[in-house]
């Protein structure tokens, strides 16, 4: 199947194997299968959209929400994202299941709930940890 990309209008192919894969990974909850629709964007536009929320260029000073130590973070201060330093993030001092909620899968409201949870729940300050000497140099 050939489709035009909804963003750039370039044609791209969706193979039978792609459709089989989407069918295979479509989740089943409570015996109901939630079909994943075929993509409407070409692979390059999908990649651009995925990378648009990644910050791999800028670091900011921050404070761990648990131990209150200074740390570095990929989240700019004006976003007011709650963060945990690497040690606290990987510790047993907190339980991510505390943020668990019952949600209505398959509804628009579920997307809004997910957005709200994503904003409120603590983030790991950095996606990649920085080793000791590099970390010390940052705070000189
Ligand atoms: Zn495209
Ligand atoms: Zn901490």
CSV table of C-alpha atoms and ligand atoms in Angstrom, one decimal:
chain,number,residue,atom,x,y,z
A,1,UNK,CA,0.0,0.0,0.0
A,2,UNK,CA,1.4,3.4,-1.0
A,3,UNK,CA,0.2,6.5,0.9
A,4,UNK,CA,1.0,10.2,0.8
A,5,UNK,CA,2.5,11.6,4.0
A,6,UNK,CA,0.1,13.9,5.8
A,7,UNK,CA,2.9,16.3,6.6
A,8,UNK,CA,5.3,16.4,3.6
A,9,UNK,CA,3.1,14.8,0.9
A,10,UNK,CA,5.9,12.4,-0.1
A,11,UNK,CA,4.7,8.9,-0.9
A,12,UNK,CA,5.7,6.1,1.4
A,13,UNK,CA,5.0,2.4,1.5
A,14,UNK,CA,3.2,0.4,4.1
A,15,UNK,CA,3.9,-3.3,3.5
A,16,UNK,CA,1.9,-6.3,4.5
A,17,UNK,CA,4.6,-7.1,7.0
A,18,UNK,CA,4.1,-3.6,8.5
A,19,UNK,CA,0.4,-4.3,8.9
A,20,UNK,CA,1.0,-7.8,10.3
A,21,UNK,CA,3.5,-6.2,12.8
A,22,UNK,CA,0.9,-3.5,13.9
A,23,UNK,CA,-1.7,-6.2,14.3
A,24,UNK,CA,0.7,-8.3,16.4
A,25,UNK,CA,1.7,-5.4,18.8
A,26,UNK,CA,-1.8,-4.0,19.2
A,27,UNK,CA,-2.5,-4.3,22.9
A,28,UNK,CA,-5.3,-6.4,24.4
A,29,UNK,CA,-6.8,-5.2,27.7
A,30,UNK,CA,-9.7,-7.1,29.3
A,31,UNK,CA,-10.0,-9.3,26.2
A,32,UNK,CA,-10.5,-6.3,23.9
A,33,UNK,CA,-8.0,-5.6,21.2
A,34,UNK,CA,-7.0,-2.0,20.6
A,35,UNK,CA,-5.9,-1.8,17.0
A,36,UNK,CA,-3.0,0.4,16.1
A,37,UNK,CA,-3.8,2.3,12.9
A,38,UNK,CA,-1.3,2.3,10.1
A,39,UNK,CA,1.0,5.4,10.0
A,40,UNK,CA,-0.2,8.6,8.3
A,41,UNK,CA,3.3,10.1,8.3
A,42,UNK,CA,6.3,9.0,6.3
A,43,UNK,CA,9.2,7.4,8.3
A,44,UNK,CA,11.3,10.7,8.2
A,45,UNK,CA,8.4,12.8,9.4
A,46,UNK,CA,7.7,10.3,12.2
A,47,UNK,CA,11.4,10.4,13.2
A,48,UNK,CA,11.4,14.2,13.3
A,49,UNK,CA,8.3,14.2,15.5
A,50,UNK,CA,9.8,11.6,17.9
A,51,UNK,CA,13.0,13.7,18.2
A,52,UNK,CA,11.2,17.0,18.6
A,53,UNK,CA,10.7,16.3,22.3
A,54,UNK,CA,14.3,15.2,23.0
A,55,UNK,CA,16.7,17.7,24.5
A,56,UNK,CA,20.2,16.4,23.8
A,57,UNK,CA,22.0,19.8,23.6
A,58,UNK,CA,21.3,21.8,26.7
A,59,UNK,CA,21.8,21.1,30.4
A,60,UNK,CA,20.5,23.2,33.3
A,61,UNK,CA,21.2,23.4,37.0
A,62,UNK,CA,18.4,21.8,39.1
A,63,UNK,CA,17.6,20.4,42.5
A,64,UNK,CA,16.6,16.8,43.3
A,65,UNK,CA,13.0,16.8,44.6
A,66,UNK,CA,13.9,14.1,47.1
A,67,UNK,CA,17.3,14.6,48.5
A,68,UNK,CA,17.5,18.3,47.6
A,69,UNK,CA,21.0,18.0,46.2
A,70,UNK,CA,22.1,20.2,43.3
A,71,UNK,CA,22.1,18.3,40.1
A,72,UNK,CA,22.0,18.9,36.4
A,73,UNK,CA,19.0,18.3,34.3
A,74,UNK,CA,17.8,18.3,30.7
A,75,UNK,CA,14.7,20.1,31.8
A,76,UNK,CA,14.8,23.9,31.7
A,77,UNK,CA,13.8,25.6,35.0
A,78,UNK,CA,10.8,27.4,33.5
A,79,UNK,CA,9.0,24.1,32.8
A,80,UNK,CA,8.9,23.4,36.6
A,81,UNK,CA,9.3,19.7,36.0
A,82,UNK,CA,9.7,17.7,39.2
A,83,UNK,CA,13.1,15.8,38.9
A,84,UNK,CA,15.0,13.2,40.9
A,85,UNK,CA,18.8,12.8,40.7
A,86,UNK,CA,20.1,9.5,39.4
A,87,UNK,CA,20.7,8.0,42.8
A,88,UNK,CA,17.2,8.9,44.1
A,89,UNK,CA,15.6,7.8,40.8
A,90,UNK,CA,17.0,4.3,41.0
A,91,UNK,CA,16.5,4.0,44.8
A,92,UNK,CA,13.8,2.3,46.7
A,93,UNK,CA,12.9,5.6,48.4
A,94,UNK,CA,9.9,6.0,46.1
A,95,UNK,CA,7.4,3.8,44.3
A,96,UNK,CA,6.3,4.9,40.8
A,97,UNK,CA,3.2,2.7,41.4
A,98,UNK,CA,2.0,5.4,43.9
A,99,UNK,CA,1.0,7.4,40.8
A,100,UNK,CA,-1.0,4.5,39.4
A,101,UNK,CA,-4.6,5.3,38.4
A,102,UNK,CA,-7.5,3.5,36.8
A,103,UNK,CA,-8.0,4.8,33.3
A,104,UNK,CA,-10.6,4.3,30.6
A,105,UNK,CA,-8.6,2.9,27.8
A,106,UNK,CA,-9.5,3.9,24.3
A,107,UNK,CA,-11.1,7.2,25.2
A,108,UNK,CA,-9.9,10.7,24.5
A,109,UNK,CA,-10.1,11.4,28.3
A,110,UNK,CA,-7.3,8.8,28.7
A,111,UNK,CA,-4.9,10.9,26.6
A,112,UNK,CA,-5.6,13.9,28.8
A,113,UNK,CA,-5.1,11.8,31.9
A,114,UNK,CA,-1.8,10.6,30.5
A,115,UNK,CA,-0.7,14.1,29.7
A,116,UNK,CA,-1.6,15.2,33.3
A,117,UNK,CA,0.3,12.3,34.8
A,118,UNK,CA,3.3,13.0,32.6
A,119,UNK,CA,3.5,16.5,33.8
A,120,UNK,CA,3.1,15.7,37.5
A,121,UNK,CA,5.3,12.6,38.0
A,122,UNK,CA,9.0,13.0,38.8
A,123,UNK,CA,11.5,12.7,36.0
A,124,UNK,CA,15.0,11.3,36.0
A,125,UNK,CA,17.1,14.5,35.9
A,126,UNK,CA,19.1,13.2,32.9
A,127,UNK,CA,18.4,10.5,30.4
A,128,UNK,CA,22.1,9.6,30.5
A,129,UNK,CA,24.1,9.8,33.7
A,130,UNK,CA,27.3,11.7,33.9
A,131,UNK,CA,30.3,10.1,35.6
A,132,UNK,CA,31.9,11.5,38.7
A,133,UNK,CA,34.8,13.6,37.2
A,134,UNK,CA,32.5,15.1,34.6
A,135,UNK,CA,29.9,15.9,37.2
A,136,UNK,CA,32.4,17.6,39.5
A,137,UNK,CA,33.7,19.7,36.7
A,138,UNK,CA,30.2,21.0,36.0
A,139,UNK,CA,29.9,22.5,39.5
A,140,UNK,CA,33.2,24.3,39.7
B,1,LIG,ZN1,6.6,13.1,5.5
B,2,LIG,ZN1,18.3,12.9,45.0
